[in-house]
mmCIF file of C-alpha atoms in Angstrom:
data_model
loop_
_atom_site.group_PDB
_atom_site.id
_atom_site.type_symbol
_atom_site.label_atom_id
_atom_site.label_comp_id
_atom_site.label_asym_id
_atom_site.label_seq_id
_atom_site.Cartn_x
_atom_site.Cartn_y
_atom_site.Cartn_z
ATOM 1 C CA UNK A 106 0.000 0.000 0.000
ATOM 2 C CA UNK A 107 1.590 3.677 -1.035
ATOM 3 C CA UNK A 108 2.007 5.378 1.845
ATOM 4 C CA UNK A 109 1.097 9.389 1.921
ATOM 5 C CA UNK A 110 3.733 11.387 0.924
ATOM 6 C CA UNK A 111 5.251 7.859 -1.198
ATOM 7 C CA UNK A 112 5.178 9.789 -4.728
ATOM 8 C CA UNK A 113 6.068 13.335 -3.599
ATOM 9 C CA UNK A 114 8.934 11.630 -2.212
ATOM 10 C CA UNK A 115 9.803 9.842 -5.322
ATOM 11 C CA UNK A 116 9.153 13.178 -7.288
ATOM 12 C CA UNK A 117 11.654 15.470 -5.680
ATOM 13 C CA UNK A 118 14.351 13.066 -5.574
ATOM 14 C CA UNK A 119 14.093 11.956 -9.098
ATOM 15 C CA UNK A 120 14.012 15.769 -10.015
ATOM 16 C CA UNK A 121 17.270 16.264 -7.461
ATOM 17 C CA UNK A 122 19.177 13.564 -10.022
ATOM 18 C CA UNK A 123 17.590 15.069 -13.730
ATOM 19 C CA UNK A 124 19.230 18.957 -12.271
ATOM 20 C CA UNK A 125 22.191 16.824 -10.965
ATOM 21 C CA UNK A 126 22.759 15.096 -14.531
ATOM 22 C CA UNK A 127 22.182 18.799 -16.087
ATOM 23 C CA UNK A 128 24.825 20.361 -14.093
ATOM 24 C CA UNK A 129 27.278 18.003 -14.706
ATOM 25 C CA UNK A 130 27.057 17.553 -18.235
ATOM 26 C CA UNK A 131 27.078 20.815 -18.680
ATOM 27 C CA UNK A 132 30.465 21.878 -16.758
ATOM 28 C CA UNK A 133 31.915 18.551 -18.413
ATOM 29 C CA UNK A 134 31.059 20.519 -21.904
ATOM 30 C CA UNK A 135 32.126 24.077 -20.238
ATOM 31 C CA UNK A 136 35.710 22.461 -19.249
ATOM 32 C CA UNK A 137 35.889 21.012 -23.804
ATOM 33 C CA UNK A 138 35.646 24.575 -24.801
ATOM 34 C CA UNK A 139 38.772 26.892 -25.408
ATOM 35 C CA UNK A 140 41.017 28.220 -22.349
ATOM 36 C CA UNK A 141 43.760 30.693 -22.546
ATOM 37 C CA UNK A 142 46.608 31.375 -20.378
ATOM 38 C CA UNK A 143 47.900 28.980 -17.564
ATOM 39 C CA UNK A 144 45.576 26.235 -17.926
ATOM 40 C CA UNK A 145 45.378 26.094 -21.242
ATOM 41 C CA UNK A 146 47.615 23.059 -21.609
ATOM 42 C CA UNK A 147 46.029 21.388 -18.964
ATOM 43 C CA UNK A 148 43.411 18.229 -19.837
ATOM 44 C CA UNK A 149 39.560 18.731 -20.182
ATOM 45 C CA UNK A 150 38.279 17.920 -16.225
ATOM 46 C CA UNK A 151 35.878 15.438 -15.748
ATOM 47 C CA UNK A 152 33.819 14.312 -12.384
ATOM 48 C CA UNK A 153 35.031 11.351 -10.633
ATOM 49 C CA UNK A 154 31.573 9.351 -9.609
ATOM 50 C CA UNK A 155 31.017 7.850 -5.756
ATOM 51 C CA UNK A 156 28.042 6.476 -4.059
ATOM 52 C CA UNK A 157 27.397 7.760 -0.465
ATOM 53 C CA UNK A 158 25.952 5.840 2.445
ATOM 54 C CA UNK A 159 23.869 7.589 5.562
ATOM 55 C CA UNK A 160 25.260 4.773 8.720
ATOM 56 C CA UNK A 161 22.454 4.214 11.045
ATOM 57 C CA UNK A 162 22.838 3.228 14.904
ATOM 58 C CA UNK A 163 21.777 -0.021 14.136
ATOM 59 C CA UNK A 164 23.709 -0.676 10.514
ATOM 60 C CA UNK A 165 20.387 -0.598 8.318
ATOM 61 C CA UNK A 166 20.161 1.062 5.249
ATOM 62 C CA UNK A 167 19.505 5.019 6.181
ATOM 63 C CA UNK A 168 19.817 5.776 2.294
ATOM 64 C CA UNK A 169 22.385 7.848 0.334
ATOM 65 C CA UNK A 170 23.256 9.144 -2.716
ATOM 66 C CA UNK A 171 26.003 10.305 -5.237
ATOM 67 C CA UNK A 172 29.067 12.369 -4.827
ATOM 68 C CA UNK A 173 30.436 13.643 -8.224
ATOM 69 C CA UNK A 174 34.133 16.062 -7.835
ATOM 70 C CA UNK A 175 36.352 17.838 -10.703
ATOM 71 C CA UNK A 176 39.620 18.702 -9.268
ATOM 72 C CA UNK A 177 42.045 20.243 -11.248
ATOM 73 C CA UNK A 178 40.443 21.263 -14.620
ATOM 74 C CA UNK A 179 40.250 23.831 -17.256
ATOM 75 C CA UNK A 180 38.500 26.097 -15.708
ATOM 76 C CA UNK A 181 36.988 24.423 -12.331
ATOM 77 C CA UNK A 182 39.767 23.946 -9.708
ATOM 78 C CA UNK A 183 37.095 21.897 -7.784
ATOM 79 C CA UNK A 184 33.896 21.329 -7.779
ATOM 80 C CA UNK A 185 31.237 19.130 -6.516
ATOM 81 C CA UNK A 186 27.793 18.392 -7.622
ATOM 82 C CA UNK A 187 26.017 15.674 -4.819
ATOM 83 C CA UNK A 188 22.823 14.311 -4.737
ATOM 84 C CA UNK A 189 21.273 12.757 -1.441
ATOM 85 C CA UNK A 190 18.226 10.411 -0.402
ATOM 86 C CA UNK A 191 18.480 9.687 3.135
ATOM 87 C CA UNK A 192 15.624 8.448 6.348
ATOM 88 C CA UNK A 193 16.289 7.440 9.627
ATOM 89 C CA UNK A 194 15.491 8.738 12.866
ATOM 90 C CA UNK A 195 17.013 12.276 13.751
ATOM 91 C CA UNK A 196 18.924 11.963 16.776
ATOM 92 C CA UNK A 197 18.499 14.319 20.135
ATOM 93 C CA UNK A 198 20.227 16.981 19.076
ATOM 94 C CA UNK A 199 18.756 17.086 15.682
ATOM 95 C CA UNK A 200 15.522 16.789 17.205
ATOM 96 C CA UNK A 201 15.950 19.503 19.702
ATOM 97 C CA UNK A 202 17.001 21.727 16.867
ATOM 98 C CA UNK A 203 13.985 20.609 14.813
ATOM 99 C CA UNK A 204 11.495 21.139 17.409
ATOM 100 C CA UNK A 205 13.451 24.900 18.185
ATOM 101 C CA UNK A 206 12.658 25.672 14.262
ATOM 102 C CA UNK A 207 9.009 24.898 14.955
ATOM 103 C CA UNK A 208 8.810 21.859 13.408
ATOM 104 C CA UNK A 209 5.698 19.551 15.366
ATOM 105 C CA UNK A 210 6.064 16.139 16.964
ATOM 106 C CA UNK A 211 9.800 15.740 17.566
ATOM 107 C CA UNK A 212 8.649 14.249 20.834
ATOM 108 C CA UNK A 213 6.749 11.471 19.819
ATOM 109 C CA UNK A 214 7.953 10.543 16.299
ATOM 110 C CA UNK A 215 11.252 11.901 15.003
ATOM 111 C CA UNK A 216 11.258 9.310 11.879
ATOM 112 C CA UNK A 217 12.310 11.731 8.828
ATOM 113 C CA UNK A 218 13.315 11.397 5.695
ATOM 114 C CA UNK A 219 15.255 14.210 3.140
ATOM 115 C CA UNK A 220 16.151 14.380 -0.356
ATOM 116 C CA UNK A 221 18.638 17.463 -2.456
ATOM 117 C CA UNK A 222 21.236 18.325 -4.318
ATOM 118 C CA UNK A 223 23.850 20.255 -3.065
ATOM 119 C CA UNK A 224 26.995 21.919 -5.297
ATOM 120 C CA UNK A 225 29.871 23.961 -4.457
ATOM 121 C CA UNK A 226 32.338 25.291 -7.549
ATOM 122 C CA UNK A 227 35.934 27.001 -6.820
ATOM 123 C CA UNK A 228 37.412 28.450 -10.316
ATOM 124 C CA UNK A 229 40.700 28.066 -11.565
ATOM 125 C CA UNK A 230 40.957 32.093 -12.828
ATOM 126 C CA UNK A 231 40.445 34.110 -9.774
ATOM 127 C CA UNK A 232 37.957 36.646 -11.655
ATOM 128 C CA UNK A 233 35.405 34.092 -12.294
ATOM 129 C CA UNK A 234 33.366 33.747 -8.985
ATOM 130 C CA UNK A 235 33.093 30.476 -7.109
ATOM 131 C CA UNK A 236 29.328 29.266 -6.449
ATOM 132 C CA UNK A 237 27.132 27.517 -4.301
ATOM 133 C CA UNK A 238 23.717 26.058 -4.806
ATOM 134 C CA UNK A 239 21.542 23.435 -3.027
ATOM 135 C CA UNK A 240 17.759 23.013 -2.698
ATOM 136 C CA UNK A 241 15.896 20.310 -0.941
ATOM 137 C CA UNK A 242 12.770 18.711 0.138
ATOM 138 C CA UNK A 243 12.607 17.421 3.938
ATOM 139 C CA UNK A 244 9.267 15.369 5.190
ATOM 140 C CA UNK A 245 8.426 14.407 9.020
ATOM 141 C CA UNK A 246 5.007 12.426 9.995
ATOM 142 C CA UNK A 247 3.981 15.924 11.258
ATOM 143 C CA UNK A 248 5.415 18.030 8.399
ATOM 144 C CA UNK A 249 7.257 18.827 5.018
ATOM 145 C CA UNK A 250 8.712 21.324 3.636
ATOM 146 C CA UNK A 251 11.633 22.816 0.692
ATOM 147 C CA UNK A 252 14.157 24.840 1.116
ATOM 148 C CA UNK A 253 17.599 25.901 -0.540
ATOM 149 C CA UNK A 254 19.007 28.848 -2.733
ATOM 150 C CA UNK A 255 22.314 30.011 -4.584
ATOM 151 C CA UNK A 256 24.820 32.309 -3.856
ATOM 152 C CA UNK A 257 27.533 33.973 -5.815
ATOM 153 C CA UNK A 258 31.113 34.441 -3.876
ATOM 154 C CA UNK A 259 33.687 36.368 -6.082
ATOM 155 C CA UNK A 260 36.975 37.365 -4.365
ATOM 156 C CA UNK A 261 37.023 40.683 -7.135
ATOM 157 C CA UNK A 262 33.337 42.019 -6.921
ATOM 158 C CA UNK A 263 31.954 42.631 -10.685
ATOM 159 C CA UNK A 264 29.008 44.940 -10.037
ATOM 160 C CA UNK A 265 27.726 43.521 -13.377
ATOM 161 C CA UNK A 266 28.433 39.882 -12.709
ATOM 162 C CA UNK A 267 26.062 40.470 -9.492
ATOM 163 C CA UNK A 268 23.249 42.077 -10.912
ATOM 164 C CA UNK A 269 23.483 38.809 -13.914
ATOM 165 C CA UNK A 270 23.401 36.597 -11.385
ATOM 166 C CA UNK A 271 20.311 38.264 -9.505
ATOM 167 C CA UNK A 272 18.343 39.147 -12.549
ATOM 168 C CA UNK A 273 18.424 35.154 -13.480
ATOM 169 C CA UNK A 274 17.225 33.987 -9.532
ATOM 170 C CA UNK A 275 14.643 36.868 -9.758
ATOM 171 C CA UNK A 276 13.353 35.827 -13.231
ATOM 172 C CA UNK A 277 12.707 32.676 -10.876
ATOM 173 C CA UNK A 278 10.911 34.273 -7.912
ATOM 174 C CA UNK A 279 9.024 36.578 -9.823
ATOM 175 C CA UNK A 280 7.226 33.565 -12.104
ATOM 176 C CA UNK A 281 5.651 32.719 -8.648
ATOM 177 C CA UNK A 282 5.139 35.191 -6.123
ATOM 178 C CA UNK A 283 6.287 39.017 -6.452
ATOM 179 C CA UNK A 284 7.611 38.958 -2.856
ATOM 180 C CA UNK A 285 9.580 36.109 -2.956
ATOM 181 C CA UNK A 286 12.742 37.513 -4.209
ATOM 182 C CA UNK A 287 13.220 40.627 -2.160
ATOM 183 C CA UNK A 288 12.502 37.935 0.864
ATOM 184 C CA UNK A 289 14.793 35.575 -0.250
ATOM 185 C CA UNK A 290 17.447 37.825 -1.156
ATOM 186 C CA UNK A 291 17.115 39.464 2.021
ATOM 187 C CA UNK A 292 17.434 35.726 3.687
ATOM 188 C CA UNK A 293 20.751 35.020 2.299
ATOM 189 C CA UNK A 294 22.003 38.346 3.200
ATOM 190 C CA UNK A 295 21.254 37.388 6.543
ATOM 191 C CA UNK A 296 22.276 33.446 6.326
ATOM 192 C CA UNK A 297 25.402 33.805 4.450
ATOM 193 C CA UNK A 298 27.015 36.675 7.077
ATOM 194 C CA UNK A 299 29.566 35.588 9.065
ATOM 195 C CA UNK A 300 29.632 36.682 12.258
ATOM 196 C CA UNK A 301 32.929 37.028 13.483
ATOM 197 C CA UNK A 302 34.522 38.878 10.077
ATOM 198 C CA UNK A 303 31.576 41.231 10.139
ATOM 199 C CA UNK A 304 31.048 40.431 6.669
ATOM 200 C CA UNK A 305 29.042 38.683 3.358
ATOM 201 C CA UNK A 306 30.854 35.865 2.737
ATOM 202 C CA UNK A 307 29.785 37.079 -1.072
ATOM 203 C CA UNK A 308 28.103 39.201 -3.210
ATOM 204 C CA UNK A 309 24.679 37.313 -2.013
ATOM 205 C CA UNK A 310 21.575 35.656 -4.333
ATOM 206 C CA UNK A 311 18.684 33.592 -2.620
ATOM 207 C CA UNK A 312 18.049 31.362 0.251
ATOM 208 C CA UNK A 313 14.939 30.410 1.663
ATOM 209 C CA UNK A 314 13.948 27.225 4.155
ATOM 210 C CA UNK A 315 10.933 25.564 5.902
ATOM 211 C CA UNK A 316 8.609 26.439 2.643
ATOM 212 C CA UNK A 317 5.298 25.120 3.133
ATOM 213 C CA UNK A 318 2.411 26.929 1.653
ATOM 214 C CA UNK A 319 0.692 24.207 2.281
ATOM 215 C CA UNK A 320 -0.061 23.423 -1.623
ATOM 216 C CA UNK A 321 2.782 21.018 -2.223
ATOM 217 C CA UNK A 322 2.436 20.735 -5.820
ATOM 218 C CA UNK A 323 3.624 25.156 -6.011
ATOM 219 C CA UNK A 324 6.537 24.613 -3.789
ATOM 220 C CA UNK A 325 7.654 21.908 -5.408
ATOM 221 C CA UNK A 326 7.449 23.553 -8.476
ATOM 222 C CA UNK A 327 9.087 26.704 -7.412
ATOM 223 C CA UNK A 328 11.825 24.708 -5.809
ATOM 224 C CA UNK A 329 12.452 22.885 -9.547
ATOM 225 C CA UNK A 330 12.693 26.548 -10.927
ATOM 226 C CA UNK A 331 15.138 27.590 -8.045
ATOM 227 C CA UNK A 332 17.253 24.766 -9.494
ATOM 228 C CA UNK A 333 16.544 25.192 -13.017
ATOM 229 C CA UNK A 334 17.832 28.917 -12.782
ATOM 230 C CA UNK A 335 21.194 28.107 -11.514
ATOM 231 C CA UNK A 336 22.782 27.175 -15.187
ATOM 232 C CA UNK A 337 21.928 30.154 -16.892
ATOM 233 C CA UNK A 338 22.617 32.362 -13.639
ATOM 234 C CA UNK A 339 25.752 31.365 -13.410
ATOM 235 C CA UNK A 340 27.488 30.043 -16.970
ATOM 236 C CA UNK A 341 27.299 33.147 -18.234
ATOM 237 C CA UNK A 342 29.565 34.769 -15.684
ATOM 238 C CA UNK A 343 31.945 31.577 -16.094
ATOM 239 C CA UNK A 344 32.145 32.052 -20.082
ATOM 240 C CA UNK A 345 32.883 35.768 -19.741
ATOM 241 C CA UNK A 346 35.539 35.924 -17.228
ATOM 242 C CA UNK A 347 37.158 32.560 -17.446
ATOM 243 C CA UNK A 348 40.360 33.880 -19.996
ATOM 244 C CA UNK A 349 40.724 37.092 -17.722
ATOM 245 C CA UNK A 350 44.544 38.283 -17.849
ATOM 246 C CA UNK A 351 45.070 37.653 -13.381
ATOM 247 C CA UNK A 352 47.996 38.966 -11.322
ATOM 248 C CA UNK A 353 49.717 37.208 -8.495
ATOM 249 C CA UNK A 354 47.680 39.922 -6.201
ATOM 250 C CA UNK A 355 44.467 38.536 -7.547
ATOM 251 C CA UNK A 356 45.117 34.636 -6.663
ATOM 252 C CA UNK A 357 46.281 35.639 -3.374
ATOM 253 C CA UNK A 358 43.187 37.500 -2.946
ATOM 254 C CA UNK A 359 41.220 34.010 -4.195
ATOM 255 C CA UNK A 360 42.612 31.837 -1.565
ATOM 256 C CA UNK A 361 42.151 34.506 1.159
ATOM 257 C CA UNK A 362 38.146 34.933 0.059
ATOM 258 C CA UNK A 363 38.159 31.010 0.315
ATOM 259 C CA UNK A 364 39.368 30.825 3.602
ATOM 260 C CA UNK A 365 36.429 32.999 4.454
ATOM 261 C CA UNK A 366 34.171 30.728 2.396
ATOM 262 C CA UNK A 367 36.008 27.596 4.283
ATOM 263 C CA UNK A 368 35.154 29.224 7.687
ATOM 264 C CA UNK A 369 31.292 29.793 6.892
ATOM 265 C CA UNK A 370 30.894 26.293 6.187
ATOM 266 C CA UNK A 371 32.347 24.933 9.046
ATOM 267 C CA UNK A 372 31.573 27.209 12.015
ATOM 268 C CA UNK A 373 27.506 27.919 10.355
ATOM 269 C CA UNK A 374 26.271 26.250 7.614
ATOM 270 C CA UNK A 375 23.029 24.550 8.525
ATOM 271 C CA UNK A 376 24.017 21.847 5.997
ATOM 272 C CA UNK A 377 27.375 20.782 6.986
ATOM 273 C CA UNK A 378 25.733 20.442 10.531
ATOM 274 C CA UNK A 379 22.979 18.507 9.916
ATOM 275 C CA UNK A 380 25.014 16.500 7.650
ATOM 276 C CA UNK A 381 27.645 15.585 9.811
ATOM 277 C CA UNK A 382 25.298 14.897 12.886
ATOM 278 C CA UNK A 383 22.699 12.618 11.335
ATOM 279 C CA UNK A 384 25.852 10.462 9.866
ATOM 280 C CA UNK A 385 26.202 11.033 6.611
ATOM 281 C CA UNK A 386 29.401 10.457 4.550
ATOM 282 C CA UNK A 387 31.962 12.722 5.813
ATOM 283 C CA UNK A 388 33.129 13.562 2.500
ATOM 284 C CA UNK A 389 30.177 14.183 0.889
ATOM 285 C CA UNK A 390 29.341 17.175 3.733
ATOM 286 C CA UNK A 391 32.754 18.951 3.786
ATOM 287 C CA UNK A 392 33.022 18.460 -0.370
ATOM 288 C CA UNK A 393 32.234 22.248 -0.112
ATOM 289 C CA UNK A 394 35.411 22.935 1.034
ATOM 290 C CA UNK A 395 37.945 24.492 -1.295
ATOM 291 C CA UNK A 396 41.269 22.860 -2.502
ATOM 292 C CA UNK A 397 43.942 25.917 -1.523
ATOM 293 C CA UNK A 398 42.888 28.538 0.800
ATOM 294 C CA UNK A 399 44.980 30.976 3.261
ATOM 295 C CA UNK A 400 44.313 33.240 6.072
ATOM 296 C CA UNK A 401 46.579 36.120 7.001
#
């Protein structure tokens, strides 16, 4: 017997994998095209595939999904595009956190299950701005909801690069409610501060969480656009600035914006810390994490 909820599941998680298969086969075609200066000479990049496993208390199957990484290409120094189906039982922390968010009946059934994609991009050529996007469905016997976003984290600001980037995730917003992209935008300007720099950890875009209109069907379908916005948002802004002449002064200013970005992740992304404390691969939460970075 389908249980409620049994297709939606099914739904989201086979639209996670179609925008996962998108992505990738479209930086795989990004990294054949044309590159001049130092990385010219160096061989078209290509993601290395891995399943993931969620480890449950007990050793039954919690779920999982697929980790795809590029290191070292043309034009993406790393990046990784994952995909995750995992269920379970949250533990007490996770529930506690749950239950602080609103979310009902943590205290007498804290089953769950979640499904997303989740990418992360760090550039060869310092003037082409690394990237994040995720979005995700998450389901409860007392609730559901999507949430996710994409930002854009340059180390050089490009005033026009920004405004590209916005224009695209507004396009988005706007095709379903007229509020939601000053809301959202005004989300990840709040989500993606950090704290103890005083700072934007970049030049900003969406983010939005615990969406539940309570007409699945419209979040679900604002969630796919969300995703579907991401390509043209941010290829654009890769093709255009990934033969910029660079300095020495410029990389070092690349790796000092990603130890920002590396600190964000670590110390407050919601994410990597429900990632790493309902037990899923280890690897697959910290791919975010860039391959050089430096503090000073």
């Amino acid at each position: 017997m389908t249980q409620p909820f049994d297709d939606q599941k099914a739904r989201a998680s086979a639209w996670f994998r179609e925008l996962r298969d998108r992505i990738v086969t479209a930086f795989e075609a990004l990294e054949d095209t044309q590159v001049e200066g130092p990385f010219a000479d160096l061989p078209a990049g290509r993601f290395e595939v891995s399943e993931t496993r969620r480890g449950s208390a007990d050793g039954s199957d919690a779920g999982g999904g697929l980790m795809s990484v590029m290191r070292g290409g043309r034009v993406f120094e790393k990046v990784g595009v994952n995909i995750s189906t995992v269920y379970g039982t949250l533990g007490e922390a996770a529930q506690k956190a749950m239950a602080a968010r609103g979310v009902p009946g943590m205290d007498s059934d804290p089953s769950f299950w979640a499904s997303g994609i989740s990418l992360v991009a760090h550039m060869q050529n310092p003037r082409t701005p690394a990237v994040h996007m995720n979005t995700r469905m998450f389901w409860t016997p007392h609730a559901w909801w999507f949430g996710g976003g994409a930002d854009l984290n340059p180390c050089i600001e490009n005033d026009a690069d920004t405004a590209a980037f916005h224009a695209a995730l507004k396009l988005a917003c706007d095709a379903h409610d007229p509020a939601y992209y000053d809301r959202f935008k005004a989300w990840a300007d709040e989500y993606f501060f950090v704290p103890h720099r005083g700072r934007a950890r970049g030049v900003g875009g969406i983010f939005y969480d615990d969406l539940n209109t309570g007409d699945w069907e419209a979040d679900f379908a604002f969630t796919r656009d969300v995703g579907a916005a991401f390509l043209p948002a941010f290829l654009p802004v890769t093709e255009q600035h990934r033969n910029d002449p660079y300095t020495d002064v410029d990389k070092e200013a690349q790796l000092i914006h990603r130890g920002l970005y590396a600190e964000y992740n670590l110390v407050y992304d919601r994410g990597t810390k429900f990632g790493l404390a309902t037990g899923h691969d280890a690897n697959a939460v910290l791919m975010s994490l860039p391959p050089e970075a430096k503090w000073t």
